[in-house]
PDB file of C-alpha atoms in Angstrom:
ATOM      1  CA  GLN A   3     -61.562  -2.942 154.498  1.00 55.00           C
ATOM      2  CA  GLN A   4     -63.806  -5.372 153.651  1.00 62.00           C
ATOM      3  CA  GLN A   5     -63.697  -8.328 154.311  1.00 88.00           C
ATOM      4  CA  VAL A   6     -66.860 -10.036 151.990  1.00 95.00           C
ATOM      5  CA  LYS A   7     -66.871  -9.246 148.437  1.00 95.00           C
ATOM      6  CA  GLN A   8     -70.255  -9.789 146.240  1.00 96.00           C
ATOM      7  CA  SER A   9     -70.786  -9.140 142.739  1.00 96.00           C
ATOM      8  CA  PRO A  10     -72.629  -8.490 140.880  1.00 97.00           C
ATOM      9  CA  GLN A  11     -74.491  -5.108 142.339  1.00 95.00           C
ATOM     10  CA  SER A  12     -77.183  -5.736 140.028  1.00 97.00           C
ATOM     11  CA  LEU A  13     -78.579  -9.137 137.869  1.00 97.00           C
ATOM     12  CA  ILE A  14     -81.444  -9.414 135.691  1.00 98.00           C
ATOM     13  CA  VAL A  15     -82.468 -13.010 135.029  1.00 98.00           C
ATOM     14  CA  GLN A  16     -85.222 -14.005 132.555  1.00 98.00           C
ATOM     15  CA  LYS A  17     -88.165 -16.246 134.010  1.00 97.00           C
ATOM     16  CA  GLY A  18     -86.816 -20.133 134.397  1.00 97.00           C
ATOM     17  CA  GLY A  19     -83.071 -18.801 133.984  1.00 97.00           C
ATOM     18  CA  ILE A  20     -80.106 -19.502 136.296  1.00 98.00           C
ATOM     19  CA  SER A  21     -79.359 -16.945 138.430  1.00 98.00           C
ATOM     20  CA  ILE A  22     -75.754 -16.382 139.835  1.00 98.00           C
ATOM     21  CA  ILE A  23     -74.067 -14.145 142.935  1.00 98.00           C
ATOM     22  CA  ASN A  24     -70.244 -14.764 143.979  1.00 98.00           C
ATOM     23  CA  CYS A  25     -69.381 -13.825 147.053  1.00 98.00           C
ATOM     24  CA  ALA A  26     -65.138 -13.600 147.867  1.00 97.00           C
ATOM     25  CA  TYR A  27     -63.955 -13.838 151.740  1.00 96.00           C
ATOM     26  CA  GLU A  28     -60.180 -13.123 153.221  1.00 93.00           C
ATOM     27  CA  ASN A  29     -60.896 -14.163 156.567  1.00 92.00           C
ATOM     28  CA  THR A  30     -59.463 -17.924 156.690  1.00 91.00           C
ATOM     29  CA  ALA A  31     -61.437 -18.439 160.568  1.00 91.00           C
ATOM     30  CA  PHE A  32     -65.102 -17.721 159.022  1.00 92.00           C
ATOM     31  CA  ASP A  33     -66.439 -21.380 159.153  1.00 90.00           C
ATOM     32  CA  TYR A  34     -70.105 -20.416 158.611  1.00 91.00           C
ATOM     33  CA  PHE A  35     -71.196 -18.654 155.103  1.00 94.00           C
ATOM     34  CA  PRO A  36     -75.272 -18.057 155.037  1.00 94.00           C
ATOM     35  CA  TRP A  37     -77.063 -16.465 152.028  1.00 97.00           C
ATOM     36  CA  TYR A  38     -80.004 -13.869 153.164  1.00 96.00           C
ATOM     37  CA  GLN A  39     -82.976 -12.962 151.128  1.00 97.00           C
ATOM     38  CA  GLN A  40     -84.812  -9.148 151.874  1.00 95.00           C
ATOM     39  CA  PHE A  41     -87.397  -7.900 150.065  1.00 95.00           C
ATOM     40  CA  PRO A  42     -88.023  -3.871 150.502  1.00 91.00           C
ATOM     41  CA  GLY A  43     -89.189  -2.846 153.599  1.00 89.00           C
ATOM     42  CA  LYS A  44     -88.236  -6.343 155.488  1.00 91.00           C
ATOM     43  CA  GLY A  45     -85.536  -7.461 157.440  1.00 93.00           C
ATOM     44  CA  PRO A  46     -83.229  -9.759 155.523  1.00 94.00           C
ATOM     45  CA  ALA A  47     -84.406 -14.193 155.930  1.00 95.00           C
ATOM     46  CA  LEU A  48     -81.828 -16.729 155.658  1.00 94.00           C
ATOM     47  CA  LEU A  49     -82.029 -18.975 152.389  1.00 95.00           C
ATOM     48  CA  ILE A  50     -79.338 -21.163 153.164  1.00 94.00           C
ATOM     49  CA  ALA A  51     -76.189 -21.625 154.828  1.00 93.00           C
ATOM     50  CA  ILE A  52     -73.570 -23.763 153.943  1.00 93.00           C
ATOM     51  CA  ARG A  53     -70.235 -25.124 156.134  1.00 90.00           C
ATOM     52  CA  PRO A  54     -66.623 -25.359 154.948  1.00 87.00           C
ATOM     53  CA  ASP A  55     -66.961 -29.295 155.186  1.00 88.00           C
ATOM     54  CA  VAL A  56     -68.573 -29.544 152.766  1.00 91.00           C
ATOM     55  CA  SER A  57     -68.655 -27.895 149.039  1.00 93.00           C
ATOM     56  CA  GLU A  58     -72.157 -27.857 148.370  1.00 95.00           C
ATOM     57  CA  LYS A  59     -75.314 -27.444 149.523  1.00 95.00           C
ATOM     58  CA  LYS A  60     -78.632 -27.665 148.161  1.00 96.00           C
ATOM     59  CA  GLU A  61     -82.569 -26.806 149.327  1.00 94.00           C
ATOM     60  CA  GLY A  62     -84.758 -26.964 146.514  1.00 96.00           C
ATOM     61  CA  ARG A  63     -84.143 -24.207 144.035  1.00 97.00           C
ATOM     62  CA  PHE A  64     -81.068 -22.880 145.375  1.00 97.00           C
ATOM     63  CA  THR A  65     -77.607 -24.258 146.188  1.00 97.00           C
ATOM     64  CA  ILE A  66     -74.231 -23.006 146.916  1.00 96.00           C
ATOM     65  CA  SER A  67     -71.085 -23.699 146.244  1.00 96.00           C
ATOM     66  CA  PHE A  68     -67.838 -23.698 148.109  1.00 95.00           C
ATOM     67  CA  ASN A  69     -64.737 -23.632 147.388  1.00 94.00           C
ATOM     68  CA  LYS A  70     -61.823 -23.359 150.118  1.00 93.00           C
ATOM     69  CA  SER A  71     -59.027 -22.953 148.720  1.00 93.00           C
ATOM     70  CA  ALA A  72     -60.005 -20.054 146.494  1.00 95.00           C
ATOM     71  CA  LYS A  73     -62.510 -18.542 149.486  1.00 95.00           C
ATOM     72  CA  GLN A  74     -65.169 -18.261 147.418  1.00 96.00           C
ATOM     73  CA  PHE A  75     -68.438 -19.190 146.910  1.00 97.00           C
ATOM     74  CA  SER A  76     -72.043 -18.995 145.682  1.00 98.00           C
ATOM     75  CA  LEU A  77     -75.277 -19.101 145.380  1.00 98.00           C
ATOM     76  CA  HIS A  78     -77.411 -20.178 141.883  1.00 98.00           C
ATOM     77  CA  ILE A  79     -81.046 -20.331 141.597  1.00 98.00           C
ATOM     78  CA  MET A  80     -82.486 -22.222 138.852  1.00 97.00           C
ATOM     79  CA  ASP A  81     -85.846 -21.500 137.298  1.00 98.00           C
ATOM     80  CA  SER A  82     -85.804 -18.036 138.339  1.00 98.00           C
ATOM     81  CA  GLN A  83     -88.934 -16.922 139.187  1.00 97.00           C
ATOM     82  CA  PRO A  84     -89.930 -12.880 139.391  1.00 97.00           C
ATOM     83  CA  GLY A  85     -91.092 -13.789 143.275  1.00 97.00           C
ATOM     84  CA  ASP A  86     -87.251 -14.394 143.372  1.00 97.00           C
ATOM     85  CA  SER A  87     -86.716 -10.826 142.834  1.00 98.00           C
ATOM     86  CA  ALA A  88     -85.437  -9.387 145.861  1.00 97.00           C
ATOM     87  CA  THR A  89     -81.821  -8.058 147.449  1.00 96.00           C
ATOM     88  CA  TYR A  90     -79.249 -11.331 148.197  1.00 97.00           C
ATOM     89  CA  PHE A  91     -76.609 -10.717 150.716  1.00 96.00           C
ATOM     90  CA  CYS A  92     -74.062 -13.372 151.096  1.00 97.00           C
ATOM     91  CA  ALA A  93     -71.948 -13.279 154.858  1.00 96.00           C
ATOM     92  CA  ALA A  94     -69.822 -14.962 156.730  1.00 95.00           C
ATOM     93  CA  SER A  95     -69.149 -15.510 160.582  1.00 92.00           C
ATOM     94  CA  SER A  96     -66.225 -17.777 162.552  1.00 88.00           C
ATOM     95  CA  ASN A  97     -66.879 -20.171 165.797  1.00 79.00           C
ATOM     96  CA  GLY A  98     -69.306 -22.137 163.911  1.00 74.00           C
ATOM     97  CA  GLY A  99     -71.551 -18.633 163.756  1.00 75.00           C
ATOM     98  CA  ASN A 100     -71.385 -17.354 167.240  1.00 78.00           C
ATOM     99  CA  THR A 101     -70.194 -14.027 166.510  1.00 86.00           C
ATOM    100  CA  PRO A 102     -71.309 -11.229 164.423  1.00 92.00           C
ATOM    101  CA  LEU A 103     -72.011 -11.412 160.610  1.00 94.00           C
ATOM    102  CA  VAL A 104     -70.033  -9.900 158.095  1.00 95.00           C
ATOM    103  CA  PHE A 105     -72.429  -9.333 155.369  1.00 95.00           C
ATOM    104  CA  GLY A 106     -71.229  -8.312 151.606  1.00 95.00           C
ATOM    105  CA  LYS A 107     -73.004  -5.662 150.014  1.00 93.00           C
ATOM    106  CA  GLY A 108     -75.754  -7.431 148.013  1.00 95.00           C
ATOM    107  CA  THR A 109     -76.726  -8.255 144.587  1.00 97.00           C
ATOM    108  CA  ARG A 110     -80.155  -6.656 143.168  1.00 96.00           C
ATOM    109  CA  LEU A 111     -81.460  -9.488 141.666  1.00 98.00           C
ATOM    110  CA  SER A 112     -84.548  -8.634 138.890  1.00 98.00           C
ATOM    111  CA  VAL A 113     -86.080 -11.776 137.176  1.00 98.00           C
ATOM    112  CA  ILE A 114     -88.311 -10.643 134.315  1.00 96.00           C
ATOM    113  CA  ALA A 115     -91.210 -12.626 132.232  1.00 90.00           C
TER     114      ALA A 115
ATOM    115  CA  ASN B  97     -93.925 -18.578 168.210  1.00 53.00           C
ATOM    116  CA  ALA B  98     -93.253 -15.170 167.602  1.00 72.00           C
ATOM    117  CA  GLY B  99     -90.310 -13.790 164.954  1.00 91.00           C
ATOM    118  CA  VAL B 100     -87.821 -11.202 166.449  1.00 95.00           C
ATOM    119  CA  MET B 101     -89.861  -7.959 167.403  1.00 96.00           C
ATOM    120  CA  GLN B 102     -88.600  -4.517 166.571  1.00 97.00           C
ATOM    121  CA  ASN B 103     -90.163  -1.252 167.000  1.00 96.00           C
ATOM    122  CA  PRO B 104     -90.692   1.305 166.551  1.00 97.00           C
ATOM    123  CA  ARG B 105     -90.661   0.606 162.300  1.00 96.00           C
ATOM    124  CA  HIS B 106     -90.454   3.946 161.886  1.00 97.00           C
ATOM    125  CA  LEU B 107     -89.053   6.284 163.942  1.00 98.00           C
ATOM    126  CA  VAL B 108     -88.850  10.147 162.835  1.00 98.00           C
ATOM    127  CA  ARG B 109     -86.542  12.350 164.928  1.00 98.00           C
ATOM    128  CA  ARG B 110     -84.615  16.038 164.770  1.00 97.00           C
ATOM    129  CA  ARG B 111     -81.166  16.454 165.159  1.00 97.00           C
ATOM    130  CA  GLY B 112     -80.134  16.405 168.918  1.00 97.00           C
ATOM    131  CA  GLN B 113     -83.041  14.294 170.304  1.00 98.00           C
ATOM    132  CA  GLU B 114     -82.520  10.286 171.568  1.00 98.00           C
ATOM    133  CA  ALA B 115     -83.479   7.573 169.787  1.00 98.00           C
ATOM    134  CA  ARG B 116     -84.469   4.712 171.326  1.00 98.00           C
ATOM    135  CA  LEU B 117     -84.624   1.133 169.268  1.00 98.00           C
ATOM    136  CA  ARG B 118     -86.313  -1.523 170.582  1.00 98.00           C
ATOM    137  CA  CYS B 119     -85.952  -5.597 169.733  1.00 98.00           C
ATOM    138  CA  SER B 120     -87.440  -8.641 171.476  1.00 97.00           C
ATOM    139  CA  PRO B 121     -85.647 -11.591 170.460  1.00 95.00           C
ATOM    140  CA  MET B 122     -87.249 -15.043 169.313  1.00 93.00           C
ATOM    141  CA  LYS B 123     -88.551 -17.019 172.690  1.00 90.00           C
ATOM    142  CA  GLY B 124     -85.763 -18.988 173.811  1.00 85.00           C
ATOM    143  CA  HIS B 125     -83.316 -17.093 172.300  1.00 88.00           C
ATOM    144  CA  SER B 126     -80.474 -15.525 174.785  1.00 87.00           C
ATOM    145  CA  HIS B 127     -78.242 -13.917 172.080  1.00 91.00           C
ATOM    146  CA  VAL B 128     -78.777  -9.944 170.312  1.00 95.00           C
ATOM    147  CA  TYR B 129     -77.342  -8.954 167.188  1.00 96.00           C
ATOM    148  CA  TRP B 130     -77.804  -4.981 166.114  1.00 98.00           C
ATOM    149  CA  TYR B 131     -76.960  -4.004 162.769  1.00 98.00           C
ATOM    150  CA  ARG B 132     -76.931  -0.719 160.452  1.00 97.00           C
ATOM    151  CA  GLN B 133     -77.981  -0.871 157.090  1.00 94.00           C
ATOM    152  CA  LEU B 134     -77.680   2.230 155.028  1.00 88.00           C
ATOM    153  CA  PRO B 135     -79.422   3.222 151.706  1.00 80.00           C
ATOM    154  CA  GLU B 136     -77.918   0.574 148.709  1.00 75.00           C
ATOM    155  CA  GLU B 137     -75.543  -0.402 151.259  1.00 79.00           C
ATOM    156  CA  GLY B 138     -75.137  -4.265 153.228  1.00 83.00           C
ATOM    157  CA  LEU B 139     -75.303  -4.527 157.106  1.00 94.00           C
ATOM    158  CA  LYS B 140     -72.677  -3.833 159.354  1.00 96.00           C
ATOM    159  CA  PHE B 141     -72.341  -4.590 162.406  1.00 96.00           C
ATOM    160  CA  MET B 142     -72.579  -2.695 165.571  1.00 97.00           C
ATOM    161  CA  VAL B 143     -73.012  -4.823 169.095  1.00 97.00           C
ATOM    162  CA  TYR B 144     -73.678  -8.483 170.186  1.00 95.00           C
ATOM    163  CA  LEU B 145     -75.231  -8.717 173.169  1.00 95.00           C
ATOM    164  CA  GLN B 146     -76.122 -11.316 176.127  1.00 92.00           C
ATOM    165  CA  LYS B 147     -78.614 -10.649 178.586  1.00 90.00           C
ATOM    166  CA  GLU B 148     -77.292  -8.590 181.199  1.00 90.00           C
ATOM    167  CA  ASN B 149     -73.761  -8.755 179.036  1.00 93.00           C
ATOM    168  CA  ILE B 150     -72.218  -7.319 176.133  1.00 95.00           C
ATOM    169  CA  ILE B 151     -69.763  -9.000 174.310  1.00 93.00           C
ATOM    170  CA  ASP B 152     -68.613  -7.540 171.608  1.00 94.00           C
ATOM    171  CA  GLU B 153     -69.500  -3.745 170.728  1.00 95.00           C
ATOM    172  CA  SER B 154     -66.518  -3.380 167.987  1.00 94.00           C
ATOM    173  CA  GLY B 155     -68.701  -1.759 165.814  1.00 94.00           C
ATOM    174  CA  MET B 156     -70.715   0.777 167.436  1.00 95.00           C
ATOM    175  CA  PRO B 157     -69.413   4.217 167.395  1.00 94.00           C
ATOM    176  CA  LYS B 158     -67.961   4.989 170.267  1.00 91.00           C
ATOM    177  CA  GLU B 159     -69.649   8.544 170.797  1.00 95.00           C
ATOM    178  CA  ARG B 160     -73.712   8.776 171.566  1.00 97.00           C
ATOM    179  CA  PHE B 161     -74.588   5.009 170.960  1.00 97.00           C
ATOM    180  CA  SER B 162     -75.150   2.067 173.510  1.00 97.00           C
ATOM    181  CA  ALA B 163     -76.828  -0.624 174.035  1.00 97.00           C
ATOM    182  CA  GLU B 164     -78.454  -3.077 176.524  1.00 96.00           C
ATOM    183  CA  PHE B 165     -79.885  -6.203 176.917  1.00 95.00           C
ATOM    184  CA  PRO B 166     -81.601  -6.402 180.182  1.00 93.00           C
ATOM    185  CA  LYS B 167     -82.144  -9.678 182.359  1.00 90.00           C
ATOM    186  CA  GLU B 168     -86.185  -8.925 181.771  1.00 90.00           C
ATOM    187  CA  GLY B 169     -87.488  -7.051 178.911  1.00 92.00           C
ATOM    188  CA  PRO B 170     -86.213  -6.032 174.963  1.00 95.00           C
ATOM    189  CA  SER B 171     -83.041  -5.118 173.933  1.00 97.00           C
ATOM    190  CA  ILE B 172     -82.369  -1.521 173.455  1.00 98.00           C
ATOM    191  CA  LEU B 173     -80.243   0.415 170.675  1.00 98.00           C
ATOM    192  CA  ARG B 174     -80.268   3.941 172.419  1.00 98.00           C
ATOM    193  CA  ILE B 175     -78.861   7.262 169.907  1.00 98.00           C
ATOM    194  CA  GLN B 176     -78.194  10.460 172.061  1.00 98.00           C
ATOM    195  CA  GLN B 177     -78.288  13.527 169.760  1.00 98.00           C
ATOM    196  CA  VAL B 178     -78.799  12.098 166.796  1.00 97.00           C
ATOM    197  CA  VAL B 179     -77.063  13.584 163.259  1.00 96.00           C
ATOM    198  CA  ARG B 180     -78.607  13.650 160.151  1.00 95.00           C
ATOM    199  CA  GLY B 181     -75.952  10.907 159.427  1.00 94.00           C
ATOM    200  CA  ASP B 182     -77.901   8.179 161.978  1.00 96.00           C
ATOM    201  CA  SER B 183     -80.638   8.118 159.253  1.00 96.00           C
ATOM    202  CA  ALA B 184     -80.923   4.152 158.474  1.00 96.00           C
ATOM    203  CA  ALA B 185     -82.613   0.896 159.202  1.00 96.00           C
ATOM    204  CA  TYR B 186     -81.464  -0.466 161.713  1.00 98.00           C
ATOM    205  CA  PHE B 187     -82.027  -4.464 162.190  1.00 97.00           C
ATOM    206  CA  CYS B 188     -82.163  -6.800 165.562  1.00 97.00           C
ATOM    207  CA  ALA B 189     -81.151 -10.430 165.145  1.00 96.00           C
ATOM    208  CA  SER B 190     -81.470 -13.062 167.519  1.00 94.00           C
ATOM    209  CA  SER B 191     -80.054 -16.508 167.776  1.00 89.00           C
ATOM    210  CA  PRO B 192     -79.645 -19.439 170.258  1.00 82.00           C
ATOM    211  CA  PHE B 193     -76.325 -20.068 171.772  1.00 70.00           C
ATOM    212  CA  SER B 194     -74.529 -23.515 170.550  1.00 59.00           C
ATOM    213  CA  GLN B 195     -71.166 -25.234 169.624  1.00 57.00           C
ATOM    214  CA  GLY B 196     -69.730 -27.907 167.229  1.00 54.00           C
ATOM    215  CA  ILE B 197     -69.764 -28.533 163.932  1.00 50.00           C
ATOM    216  CA  SER B 198     -73.628 -29.108 163.769  1.00 50.00           C
ATOM    217  CA  ALA B 199     -74.816 -26.136 166.059  1.00 52.00           C
ATOM    218  CA  LYS B 200     -77.676 -24.302 164.680  1.00 59.00           C
ATOM    219  CA  ASN B 201     -76.658 -20.493 165.028  1.00 71.00           C
ATOM    220  CA  ILE B 202     -79.035 -19.130 162.581  1.00 85.00           C
ATOM    221  CA  GLN B 203     -79.648 -15.601 163.000  1.00 91.00           C
ATOM    222  CA  TYR B 204     -83.099 -14.714 162.706  1.00 93.00           C
ATOM    223  CA  PHE B 205     -84.059 -11.136 161.862  1.00 95.00           C
ATOM    224  CA  GLY B 206     -86.015  -8.351 162.591  1.00 96.00           C
ATOM    225  CA  ALA B 207     -87.899  -5.966 160.273  1.00 95.00           C
ATOM    226  CA  GLY B 208     -86.046  -3.266 161.228  1.00 97.00           C
ATOM    227  CA  THR B 209     -86.421   0.329 162.580  1.00 97.00           C
ATOM    228  CA  ARG B 210     -86.150   2.957 159.826  1.00 96.00           C
ATOM    229  CA  LEU B 211     -84.760   6.348 161.825  1.00 97.00           C
ATOM    230  CA  SER B 212     -85.407   9.310 159.827  1.00 97.00           C
ATOM    231  CA  VAL B 213     -83.125  12.128 161.633  1.00 97.00           C
ATOM    232  CA  LEU B 214     -84.700  15.934 160.300  1.00 95.00           C
TER     233      LEU B 214
END
């Protein structure tokens, strides 16, 4: 049973465009929702995270939108750049983040000039 | 402040051999998680440890796999009698432990160990 569903599997965006990646979760006990960025041959690096007490969080070009009633959250990358080309994973955990992360299957983003 | 250190970065083993993967958490972090990543897949949780204590091993196969995080030294993930299906990237993450709505329980990942079983 996959607890975090992520879409799309792959995404191609023009430079300067907006990249949008969506995730949905099932477990209502989840209360911490991070996004990780992974480049080939590297480990995942935390990009941005949100807790369910807010509906949106913005850090630079990256924004998380969170819909608690729909159990969905999404990552928006504004003004996408070729350097943003990577695999993005959404994840979720409970107990304020003190439990193992449950990851989505990832979205491979390619930003083309 | 060094990040999470994993070694070796690449490990090649023949079927039936043992694989030992090491993880040194970030300074000040008392919790370690191990995840496995298969090609084109997300990371799957294996085991969650605190110093000298396994907190959650629900994601780890019952046979051939074991993990420890001793009082001194790195955390070790041990795979006995490896099979081809064990070929994957194994990632370690560490975090501090705190509670409350503003807790900074970020998991920081190492660069991983890529295990290839011949």
